[in-house]
Amino acid sequence: MSSLLDTHRWRRMGWPRIAMYIVFILFIVHLMNSFLISPTTTHITNTTNTNTNTTTTTTTTTTTTTTENLQEFVLDFPWYKAQGHPRLDSLQDPKYTTTGLSTTERMKLTTDQVLKARELAQAQFKYIEGIPGSIFDRNTRTANQFRSLVNCWTTGQWIQVPSRQSLLPHFQDPLYGSCDRKYYKKNSKGQREAVKYIWRSDCDPNIDLDGENWCRVLNGRHLLLVGDLVQYQLHELFLDALRDGPTVCFGELNCKEHTLCTAPFVDTRLRYLRNDLLSTNRKPDTNQGHPKADIIEWPFTSATTLRNFPILILNRAPVIESDEEFIKGLIETLRTIRKANPSSLILYRSTGIGHPFCDDATEPLEAPLSDQELKSLPFGWSEVSRRNAIARVIVEAAGGVFIDLAALTDLRPDGHVGGQDCMRYCMPGPLDSWAQILYQVFLGLEGQLPSSASA
């Protein structure tokens, strides 16, 4: 009878409930096995881990020793301190750099590429004469004379002085004022060493920068600065030179318009856009919702923008690419600008090198780096000189003015923001001379240079 009742009870429970009980029992058995691990097993596991750690430690030690042996410390650059620094060969891209060529071969390559760029640019801009947007429009002879004068202003040397009375005060981005803050934490007076140098050109016009006169010369023509992060420092320079105080700029990608000159002068505005390649795209590349941060190409070539900003100051970053891509890209950019606004005044800032381990530097260089030293630079900086030569012939063919401001700062391993930033400079500092030369360029383009300075 009892057996019949048990059978009846199991039938009432149903197979789903029976299956659930079985799963529960199996779970309990597995849980008990997990806690009942034998001491022998534990010992084996610990021994294995110990051996693994020992092996890993040995391997790490061997790797570290090997790395230290390979990491030779050298004195590749004249500003390095006595202990030197590791070679930077691993930061070069062999596909686009010419560090394997001899100096003679690199010179020949520069000559060939400049010739190619000149031929292509002259074919594209054969209708342009002089410098549109200036008094040299349609006058090629006087335009070339002025270009030679500008080139002379950027040829010279840094001269040390006891102190400078005409420092350009910095009101804008606090990053570039960091050197002064560090200095005055330890010193109540005096000046940083990096500001105790002035640029003395081979044909110094002896003109003092005058912000009010600069506003008169601009006469309401708005300025658009386009280029890389170093170009953003021009944004800071113009604001420091032409405004009496700070202004707000939200980021270094697409800064809002700033007023440079106000009454009694004609309203004049400034805007900065970051476009490392000076590309002519009309929309930002969102990369399917994941925009790239290594190369920024903010649009700037719309007809409306180019008409609203008749003065353009451009620079194309030293991106790793072929000479052919550089030539094609720059010609296309200038063609687009000329089509949208034939009377645009185009100024082009040359690209400078960075100075690795710039915190070692304490003074300017007496001479530019040798070709052998240039070939030791990372990040494609070894090719910058050739790219500048190429850019010069393209810009001048398009009716622009090439301003070799890099010739000044290539000689200044000191004065950088420092730390991880050995491209940009603290302000005030070496860039004060950039402002001085730009002021002279604007005076000359409007025919307002003293006769002694334009000789």
CSV table of C-alpha atoms in Angstrom, one decimal:
chain,number,residue,atom,x,y,z
A,1,MET,CA,0.0,0.0,0.0
A,2,SER,CA,2.8,2.3,0.9
A,3,SER,CA,4.5,1.5,-2.4
A,4,LEU,CA,1.4,2.5,-4.3
A,5,LEU,CA,1.1,5.8,-2.5
A,6,ASP,CA,4.7,6.7,-3.3
A,7,THR,CA,4.2,5.9,-6.9
A,8,HIS,CA,1.1,8.0,-7.0
A,9,ARG,CA,3.0,10.9,-5.3
A,10,TRP,CA,5.8,10.9,-7.9
A,11,ARG,CA,3.2,10.9,-10.7
A,12,ARG,CA,1.5,14.0,-9.2
A,13,MET,CA,4.8,15.8,-9.0
A,14,GLY,CA,5.2,15.7,-12.8
A,15,TRP,CA,8.4,15.4,-14.8
A,16,PRO,CA,9.3,19.1,-14.8
A,17,ARG,CA,9.5,19.1,-11.0
A,18,ILE,CA,11.5,15.9,-10.9
A,19,ALA,CA,14.0,17.4,-13.4
A,20,MET,CA,14.3,20.5,-11.2
A,21,TYR,CA,15.2,18.4,-8.2
A,22,ILE,CA,17.8,16.5,-10.1
A,23,VAL,CA,19.5,19.8,-11.3
A,24,PHE,CA,19.5,21.0,-7.7
A,25,ILE,CA,21.1,17.9,-6.4
A,26,LEU,CA,23.8,18.1,-9.1
A,27,PHE,CA,24.5,21.7,-8.1
A,28,ILE,CA,25.0,20.8,-4.4
A,29,VAL,CA,27.4,18.0,-5.4
A,30,HIS,CA,29.4,20.4,-7.6
A,31,LEU,CA,29.5,23.0,-4.8
A,32,MET,CA,30.9,20.5,-2.3
A,33,ASN,CA,33.6,19.4,-4.7
A,34,SER,CA,34.7,23.0,-5.2
A,35,PHE,CA,35.4,23.4,-1.5
A,36,LEU,CA,36.9,20.0,-0.9
A,37,ILE,CA,40.2,20.5,-2.8
A,38,SER,CA,43.0,18.2,-1.7
A,39,PRO,CA,46.1,19.7,-0.2
A,40,THR,CA,48.1,18.0,-2.9
A,41,THR,CA,46.3,19.9,-5.6
A,42,THR,CA,46.7,23.2,-3.7
A,43,HIS,CA,50.5,22.6,-3.4
A,44,ILE,CA,50.8,21.8,-7.1
A,45,THR,CA,48.9,24.9,-8.1
A,46,ASN,CA,51.0,27.1,-5.8
A,47,THR,CA,54.2,25.5,-7.1
A,48,THR,CA,53.1,26.1,-10.7
A,49,ASN,CA,52.3,29.8,-10.0
A,50,THR,CA,55.6,30.2,-8.2
A,51,ASN,CA,57.5,28.7,-11.2
A,52,THR,CA,55.5,30.8,-13.6
A,53,ASN,CA,56.3,34.0,-11.6
A,54,THR,CA,59.9,33.1,-11.4
A,55,THR,CA,60.0,32.5,-15.2
A,56,THR,CA,58.2,35.8,-15.8
A,57,THR,CA,60.6,37.6,-13.6
A,58,THR,CA,63.6,36.1,-15.3
A,59,THR,CA,62.2,36.9,-18.7
A,60,THR,CA,61.4,40.5,-17.7
A,61,THR,CA,64.9,41.0,-16.3
A,62,THR,CA,66.4,39.6,-19.5
A,63,THR,CA,64.2,41.9,-21.6
A,64,THR,CA,65.0,44.9,-19.5
A,65,THR,CA,68.7,44.2,-19.7
A,66,THR,CA,68.5,43.7,-23.4
A,67,THR,CA,66.5,47.0,-23.8
A,68,GLU,CA,69.0,48.9,-21.8
A,69,ASN,CA,71.8,47.5,-23.9
A,70,LEU,CA,70.0,48.5,-27.1
A,71,GLN,CA,68.9,51.9,-25.7
A,72,GLU,CA,72.1,53.7,-26.5
A,73,PHE,CA,72.3,57.3,-25.1
A,74,VAL,CA,73.7,59.7,-27.7
A,75,LEU,CA,74.3,63.4,-28.2
A,76,ASP,CA,72.5,63.8,-31.5
A,77,PHE,CA,71.6,67.5,-30.9
A,78,PRO,CA,73.7,70.4,-29.7
A,79,TRP,CA,71.2,71.3,-26.8
A,80,TYR,CA,71.4,67.9,-25.2
A,81,LYS,CA,73.0,67.8,-21.8
A,82,ALA,CA,76.1,65.7,-21.2
A,83,GLN,CA,74.3,62.5,-20.4
A,84,GLY,CA,72.5,62.4,-23.8
A,85,HIS,CA,69.2,60.8,-24.7
A,86,PRO,CA,68.1,57.6,-26.5
A,87,ARG,CA,68.1,57.6,-30.3
A,88,LEU,CA,64.8,58.5,-32.0
A,89,ASP,CA,65.1,56.3,-35.0
A,90,SER,CA,62.0,54.3,-34.0
A,91,LEU,CA,59.9,57.4,-34.3
A,92,GLN,CA,60.7,57.8,-38.0
A,93,ASP,CA,58.6,56.3,-40.8
A,94,PRO,CA,60.9,54.8,-43.4
A,95,LYS,CA,58.2,54.9,-46.0
A,96,TYR,CA,58.2,58.7,-46.2
A,97,THR,CA,61.4,59.8,-44.7
A,98,THR,CA,64.7,60.1,-46.6
A,99,THR,CA,67.1,59.5,-43.7
A,100,GLY,CA,68.8,56.7,-45.6
A,101,LEU,CA,69.9,59.1,-48.3
A,102,SER,CA,73.2,61.0,-48.3
A,103,THR,CA,73.2,64.8,-47.9
A,104,THR,CA,73.9,65.2,-51.7
A,105,GLU,CA,71.0,62.9,-52.5
A,106,ARG,CA,68.7,64.8,-50.3
A,107,MET,CA,69.7,68.1,-51.9
A,108,LYS,CA,69.1,66.7,-55.3
A,109,LEU,CA,65.7,65.4,-54.2
A,110,THR,CA,64.8,68.8,-53.0
A,111,THR,CA,65.8,70.4,-56.3
A,112,ASP,CA,63.8,67.9,-58.3
A,113,GLN,CA,60.7,68.2,-56.2
A,114,VAL,CA,60.8,72.0,-56.1
A,115,LEU,CA,61.1,72.1,-59.9
A,116,LYS,CA,58.1,69.7,-60.2
A,117,ALA,CA,56.0,71.8,-57.8
A,118,ARG,CA,56.9,75.0,-59.7
A,119,GLU,CA,55.9,73.6,-63.0
A,120,LEU,CA,52.5,72.3,-61.8
A,121,ALA,CA,51.8,75.5,-59.8
A,122,GLN,CA,52.6,77.8,-62.6
A,123,ALA,CA,50.4,75.8,-65.0
A,124,GLN,CA,47.5,76.1,-62.5
A,125,PHE,CA,48.0,79.8,-61.6
A,126,LYS,CA,49.4,81.2,-64.9
A,127,TYR,CA,46.7,83.9,-64.9
A,128,ILE,CA,47.9,85.4,-61.5
A,129,GLU,CA,50.3,88.4,-61.4
A,130,GLY,CA,51.7,90.0,-58.3
A,131,ILE,CA,50.1,89.6,-54.9
A,132,PRO,CA,46.3,90.0,-55.0
A,133,GLY,CA,44.9,91.8,-52.0
A,134,SER,CA,47.9,94.1,-51.7
A,135,ILE,CA,49.4,97.1,-53.5
A,136,PHE,CA,51.5,94.6,-55.5
A,137,ASP,CA,48.4,93.2,-57.3
A,138,ARG,CA,49.2,92.7,-61.0
A,139,ASN,CA,52.8,93.8,-60.6
A,140,THR,CA,55.0,90.7,-60.5
A,141,ARG,CA,58.3,92.6,-60.5
A,142,THR,CA,57.6,94.7,-57.3
A,143,ALA,CA,55.9,91.7,-55.7
A,144,ASN,CA,59.1,89.6,-56.1
A,145,GLN,CA,61.1,92.5,-54.7
A,146,PHE,CA,58.9,92.6,-51.6
A,147,ARG,CA,59.1,88.8,-51.2
A,148,SER,CA,62.9,89.1,-51.2
A,149,LEU,CA,62.7,91.7,-48.5
A,150,VAL,CA,60.5,89.5,-46.4
A,151,ASN,CA,63.0,86.7,-46.8
A,152,CYS,CA,65.8,89.0,-45.7
A,153,TRP,CA,63.8,89.8,-42.5
A,154,THR,CA,63.8,86.1,-41.6
A,155,THR,CA,67.5,85.7,-42.2
A,156,GLY,CA,69.6,86.6,-39.2
A,157,GLN,CA,70.5,85.6,-35.7
A,158,TRP,CA,69.4,85.8,-32.1
A,159,ILE,CA,71.2,88.5,-30.0
A,160,GLN,CA,71.3,88.4,-26.2
A,161,VAL,CA,70.4,91.5,-24.3
A,162,PRO,CA,70.5,92.2,-20.5
A,163,SER,CA,66.7,92.6,-20.5
A,164,ARG,CA,63.9,93.6,-22.8
A,165,GLN,CA,61.7,96.6,-22.3
A,166,SER,CA,59.2,95.8,-25.1
A,167,LEU,CA,58.0,92.3,-24.1
A,168,LEU,CA,54.6,91.5,-25.7
A,169,PRO,CA,52.4,90.8,-22.6
A,170,HIS,CA,50.4,87.5,-22.8
A,171,PHE,CA,46.7,87.7,-21.8
A,172,GLN,CA,45.3,84.6,-23.5
A,173,ASP,CA,45.6,80.8,-23.1
A,174,PRO,CA,47.3,80.2,-19.7
A,175,LEU,CA,49.2,77.2,-21.1
A,176,TYR,CA,51.6,79.6,-22.8
A,177,GLY,CA,52.1,81.6,-19.7
A,178,SER,CA,53.3,78.6,-17.7
A,179,CYS,CA,57.0,79.5,-18.0
A,180,ASP,CA,56.5,82.9,-16.4
A,181,ARG,CA,54.4,81.3,-13.6
A,182,LYS,CA,57.2,78.8,-12.8
A,183,TYR,CA,59.8,81.6,-13.0
A,184,TYR,CA,58.1,84.0,-10.7
A,185,LYS,CA,57.4,81.3,-8.1
A,186,LYS,CA,61.1,81.4,-7.4
A,187,ASN,CA,62.0,85.0,-8.5
A,188,SER,CA,60.3,88.2,-7.5
A,189,LYS,CA,61.9,90.2,-10.3
A,190,GLY,CA,63.9,89.9,-13.5
A,191,GLN,CA,63.1,88.0,-16.7
A,192,ARG,CA,63.4,84.5,-17.9
A,193,GLU,CA,66.5,83.7,-19.9
A,194,ALA,CA,64.4,82.7,-22.9
A,195,VAL,CA,63.1,86.3,-23.3
A,196,LYS,CA,66.5,88.0,-23.2
A,197,TYR,CA,67.1,87.5,-26.9
A,198,ILE,CA,66.0,89.7,-29.8
A,199,TRP,CA,66.0,88.7,-33.5
A,200,ARG,CA,68.5,90.7,-35.6
A,201,SER,CA,67.8,90.3,-39.3
A,202,ASP,CA,70.3,90.9,-42.1
A,203,CYS,CA,68.3,94.0,-43.1
A,204,ASP,CA,66.7,95.1,-39.8
A,205,PRO,CA,64.1,97.8,-40.6
A,206,ASN,CA,64.2,99.1,-37.0
A,207,ILE,CA,60.4,99.4,-36.7
A,208,ASP,CA,58.7,99.0,-33.4
A,209,LEU,CA,55.4,97.1,-33.3
A,210,ASP,CA,52.5,99.5,-33.0
A,211,GLY,CA,49.1,97.8,-32.3
A,212,GLU,CA,47.1,101.0,-33.2
A,213,ASN,CA,48.9,101.4,-36.5
A,214,TRP,CA,48.4,97.7,-37.2
A,215,CYS,CA,44.7,98.3,-36.9
A,216,ARG,CA,44.8,101.2,-39.3
A,217,VAL,CA,46.6,99.0,-41.8
A,218,LEU,CA,44.1,96.1,-41.5
A,219,ASN,CA,41.3,98.6,-42.0
A,220,GLY,CA,38.4,96.2,-41.3
A,221,ARG,CA,39.7,93.3,-43.2
A,222,HIS,CA,39.1,90.2,-41.2
A,223,LEU,CA,41.7,87.5,-40.7
A,224,LEU,CA,41.3,83.7,-40.9
A,225,LEU,CA,44.1,81.5,-39.4
A,226,VAL,CA,44.1,77.9,-40.7
A,227,GLY,CA,46.6,75.2,-39.8
A,228,ASP,CA,47.8,73.0,-37.0
A,229,LEU,CA,48.2,73.5,-33.3
A,230,VAL,CA,51.3,75.6,-33.8
A,231,GLN,CA,49.2,77.9,-35.9
A,232,TYR,CA,46.9,78.5,-32.9
A,233,GLN,CA,49.8,80.4,-31.4
A,234,LEU,CA,49.4,83.0,-34.1
A,235,HIS,CA,45.9,83.4,-32.8
A,236,GLU,CA,47.4,84.1,-29.4
A,237,LEU,CA,49.9,86.6,-30.9
A,238,PHE,CA,47.4,88.7,-32.7
A,239,LEU,CA,45.1,88.9,-29.6
A,240,ASP,CA,48.1,89.8,-27.4
A,241,ALA,CA,49.3,92.5,-29.9
A,242,LEU,CA,46.0,94.1,-30.8
A,243,ARG,CA,43.8,93.7,-27.7
A,244,ASP,CA,44.2,95.2,-24.2
A,245,GLY,CA,43.1,92.1,-22.3
A,246,PRO,CA,42.0,88.5,-22.4
A,247,THR,CA,39.2,86.9,-24.5
A,248,VAL,CA,37.6,83.6,-24.2
A,249,CYS,CA,38.3,80.8,-26.8
A,250,PHE,CA,36.7,77.4,-26.3
A,251,GLY,CA,39.3,74.9,-27.5
A,252,GLU,CA,41.9,74.8,-30.3
A,253,LEU,CA,39.8,73.3,-33.0
A,254,ASN,CA,37.3,75.9,-34.1
A,255,CYS,CA,37.6,79.1,-32.2
A,256,LYS,CA,34.9,81.7,-32.3
A,257,GLU,CA,35.5,85.1,-33.9
A,258,HIS,CA,37.3,87.6,-31.8
A,259,THR,CA,37.3,91.4,-32.2
A,260,LEU,CA,40.9,92.6,-32.9
A,261,CYS,CA,40.3,96.3,-33.5
A,262,THR,CA,37.4,98.5,-32.4
A,263,ALA,CA,36.6,102.2,-32.5
A,264,PRO,CA,38.2,104.6,-33.4
A,265,PHE,CA,39.4,102.0,-35.9
A,266,VAL,CA,37.3,100.0,-38.3
A,267,ASP,CA,36.0,96.8,-36.7
A,268,THR,CA,38.3,93.9,-37.5
A,269,ARG,CA,37.9,90.3,-36.5
A,270,LEU,CA,40.0,87.2,-36.2
A,271,ARG,CA,39.1,83.5,-36.4
A,272,TYR,CA,41.1,80.3,-36.1
A,273,LEU,CA,40.2,76.9,-37.6
A,274,ARG,CA,42.3,73.8,-37.2
A,275,ASN,CA,42.9,72.0,-40.5
A,276,ASP,CA,46.2,70.2,-40.4
A,277,LEU,CA,46.1,69.4,-44.2
A,278,LEU,CA,44.4,72.6,-45.4
A,279,SER,CA,42.0,70.1,-47.1
A,280,THR,CA,39.1,71.4,-49.1
A,281,ASN,CA,36.4,69.2,-47.6
A,282,ARG,CA,33.1,70.9,-46.9
A,283,LYS,CA,32.0,68.8,-43.9
A,284,PRO,CA,33.9,67.4,-40.9
A,285,ASP,CA,34.9,63.8,-41.2
A,286,THR,CA,32.9,62.1,-38.4
A,287,ASN,CA,34.4,58.7,-39.2
A,288,GLN,CA,31.1,57.0,-38.6
A,289,GLY,CA,30.7,58.5,-35.1
A,290,HIS,CA,34.3,58.1,-34.1
A,291,PRO,CA,36.2,61.2,-35.4
A,292,LYS,CA,39.9,61.0,-35.6
A,293,ALA,CA,42.0,63.0,-33.2
A,294,ASP,CA,45.4,62.6,-34.8
A,295,ILE,CA,44.7,64.7,-38.0
A,296,ILE,CA,42.0,67.4,-37.8
A,297,GLU,CA,40.4,68.8,-41.0
A,298,TRP,CA,37.9,71.4,-40.0
A,299,PRO,CA,36.2,72.9,-43.2
A,300,PHE,CA,37.2,76.4,-44.1
A,301,THR,CA,36.9,76.8,-47.9
A,302,SER,CA,33.2,77.6,-48.3
A,303,ALA,CA,32.7,80.7,-50.5
A,304,THR,CA,30.9,82.5,-47.7
A,305,THR,CA,33.8,82.0,-45.3
A,306,LEU,CA,36.5,83.0,-47.8
A,307,ARG,CA,34.5,86.2,-48.8
A,308,ASN,CA,34.0,87.2,-45.1
A,309,PHE,CA,37.7,86.7,-44.3
A,310,PRO,CA,39.8,88.4,-47.1
A,311,ILE,CA,43.1,87.8,-45.3
A,312,LEU,CA,44.2,84.1,-44.9
A,313,ILE,CA,47.3,83.0,-42.9
A,314,LEU,CA,47.9,79.3,-43.7
A,315,ASN,CA,50.1,76.5,-42.7
A,316,ARG,CA,50.1,72.8,-43.7
A,317,ALA,CA,51.3,70.5,-40.8
A,318,PRO,CA,54.3,68.2,-41.4
A,319,VAL,CA,52.0,65.1,-41.8
A,320,ILE,CA,53.7,61.9,-42.9
A,321,GLU,CA,52.9,61.7,-46.6
A,322,SER,CA,54.7,61.7,-50.0
A,323,ASP,CA,56.0,64.8,-51.7
A,324,GLU,CA,53.5,64.2,-54.5
A,325,GLU,CA,50.6,64.2,-52.1
A,326,PHE,CA,51.8,67.4,-50.5
A,327,ILE,CA,52.2,69.1,-53.8
A,328,LYS,CA,48.8,68.0,-55.1
A,329,GLY,CA,47.0,68.9,-51.9
A,330,LEU,CA,48.5,72.4,-51.5
A,331,ILE,CA,47.8,73.3,-55.1
A,332,GLU,CA,44.2,72.1,-54.8
A,333,THR,CA,43.7,74.2,-51.7
A,334,LEU,CA,45.0,77.4,-53.2
A,335,ARG,CA,43.0,76.8,-56.4
A,336,THR,CA,39.9,76.5,-54.3
A,337,ILE,CA,40.6,79.7,-52.5
A,338,ARG,CA,41.4,81.7,-55.6
A,339,LYS,CA,38.2,80.4,-57.2
A,340,ALA,CA,36.0,81.5,-54.3
A,341,ASN,CA,37.8,84.9,-53.8
A,342,PRO,CA,40.3,85.9,-56.4
A,343,SER,CA,41.4,89.0,-54.3
A,344,SER,CA,42.2,87.0,-51.1
A,345,LEU,CA,45.5,88.0,-49.5
A,346,ILE,CA,47.3,84.7,-48.8
A,347,LEU,CA,50.1,84.5,-46.3
A,348,TYR,CA,51.8,81.2,-45.6
A,349,ARG,CA,53.8,80.4,-42.5
A,350,SER,CA,56.7,78.0,-42.9
A,351,THR,CA,56.7,74.8,-40.8
A,352,GLY,CA,59.3,74.5,-38.1
A,353,ILE,CA,60.9,71.5,-36.5
A,354,GLY,CA,60.5,70.4,-32.9
A,355,HIS,CA,63.4,70.1,-30.5
A,356,PRO,CA,63.4,66.7,-28.7
A,357,PHE,CA,64.1,66.9,-25.0
A,358,CYS,CA,63.8,70.6,-25.1
A,359,ASP,CA,64.0,71.0,-21.4
A,360,ASP,CA,67.8,70.5,-21.7
A,361,ALA,CA,68.1,73.7,-23.8
A,362,THR,CA,69.2,77.0,-22.2
A,363,GLU,CA,70.0,79.2,-25.2
A,364,PRO,CA,69.5,79.7,-28.9
A,365,LEU,CA,71.5,77.8,-31.5
A,366,GLU,CA,74.2,79.8,-33.3
A,367,ALA,CA,73.5,78.0,-36.6
A,368,PRO,CA,70.8,75.8,-38.1
A,369,LEU,CA,71.1,72.0,-37.6
A,370,SER,CA,73.3,70.2,-40.1
A,371,ASP,CA,71.7,67.7,-42.5
A,372,GLN,CA,73.0,64.8,-40.4
A,373,GLU,CA,71.4,66.3,-37.3
A,374,LEU,CA,68.1,66.8,-39.2
A,375,LYS,CA,68.1,63.2,-40.2
A,376,SER,CA,68.1,62.2,-36.6
A,377,LEU,CA,64.8,64.1,-35.9
A,378,PRO,CA,61.5,62.1,-35.3
A,379,PHE,CA,58.0,62.5,-36.7
A,380,GLY,CA,58.9,63.4,-40.2
A,381,TRP,CA,60.7,66.6,-39.1
A,382,SER,CA,63.7,65.5,-41.2
A,383,GLU,CA,61.7,66.4,-44.3
A,384,VAL,CA,60.4,69.8,-43.2
A,385,SER,CA,63.0,71.8,-45.0
A,386,ARG,CA,62.2,70.3,-48.4
A,387,ARG,CA,58.5,70.7,-47.8
A,388,ASN,CA,59.0,74.4,-47.0
A,389,ALA,CA,60.9,74.8,-50.3
A,390,ILE,CA,58.1,73.1,-52.2
A,391,ALA,CA,55.4,75.2,-50.4
A,392,ARG,CA,57.3,78.5,-51.2
A,393,VAL,CA,57.1,78.0,-55.0
A,394,ILE,CA,53.5,76.9,-54.9
A,395,VAL,CA,52.3,79.8,-52.6
A,396,GLU,CA,54.2,82.4,-54.7
A,397,ALA,CA,52.8,81.0,-57.9
A,398,ALA,CA,49.3,81.4,-56.4
A,399,GLY,CA,50.0,85.0,-55.6
A,400,GLY,CA,50.7,84.6,-51.9
A,401,VAL,CA,53.6,85.5,-49.6
A,402,PHE,CA,55.7,82.8,-48.0
A,403,ILE,CA,57.0,83.9,-44.6
A,404,ASP,CA,59.8,81.8,-43.2
A,405,LEU,CA,59.0,82.3,-39.5
A,406,ALA,CA,60.4,78.8,-38.9
A,407,ALA,CA,63.9,80.1,-39.7
A,408,LEU,CA,63.7,82.0,-36.4
A,409,THR,CA,62.3,79.4,-34.1
A,410,ASP,CA,64.3,76.5,-35.6
A,411,LEU,CA,67.2,78.1,-33.8
A,412,ARG,CA,65.3,78.2,-30.5
A,413,PRO,CA,65.4,74.8,-28.7
A,414,ASP,CA,64.9,76.9,-25.5
A,415,GLY,CA,61.7,78.8,-24.6
A,416,HIS,CA,59.3,75.9,-25.4
A,417,VAL,CA,56.4,75.0,-23.2
A,418,GLY,CA,58.5,72.0,-22.3
A,419,GLY,CA,57.7,68.6,-20.8
A,420,GLN,CA,55.9,66.7,-23.5
A,421,ASP,CA,55.5,69.8,-25.6
A,422,CYS,CA,58.6,70.7,-27.5
A,423,MET,CA,56.8,72.2,-30.5
A,424,ARG,CA,55.0,75.2,-29.0
A,425,TYR,CA,56.6,78.1,-27.1
A,426,CYS,CA,55.9,80.0,-24.0
A,427,MET,CA,54.7,83.6,-24.3
A,428,PRO,CA,56.3,86.1,-24.2
A,429,GLY,CA,59.3,84.6,-25.8
A,430,PRO,CA,60.7,83.7,-29.2
A,431,LEU,CA,57.3,84.3,-30.8
A,432,ASP,CA,57.4,88.0,-30.1
A,433,SER,CA,59.7,88.2,-33.1
A,434,TRP,CA,57.0,86.5,-35.2
A,435,ALA,CA,54.6,89.2,-34.4
A,436,GLN,CA,57.2,91.9,-35.2
A,437,ILE,CA,57.8,90.4,-38.7
A,438,LEU,CA,54.1,89.9,-39.4
A,439,TYR,CA,53.6,93.6,-38.5
A,440,GLN,CA,56.3,94.6,-41.0
A,441,VAL,CA,54.7,92.3,-43.7
A,442,PHE,CA,51.4,94.0,-43.3
A,443,LEU,CA,53.0,97.4,-43.5
A,444,GLY,CA,54.8,96.5,-46.6
A,445,LEU,CA,51.8,95.0,-48.3
A,446,GLU,CA,50.0,98.4,-47.9
A,447,GLY,CA,53.0,100.5,-48.9
A,448,GLN,CA,53.5,101.9,-45.4
A,449,LEU,CA,57.1,100.9,-44.8
A,450,PRO,CA,59.6,103.7,-44.2
A,451,SER,CA,61.7,104.2,-47.3
A,452,SER,CA,64.8,103.1,-45.4
A,453,ALA,CA,63.1,99.8,-44.6
A,454,SER,CA,62.0,99.0,-48.1
A,455,ALA,CA,65.3,99.7,-49.7
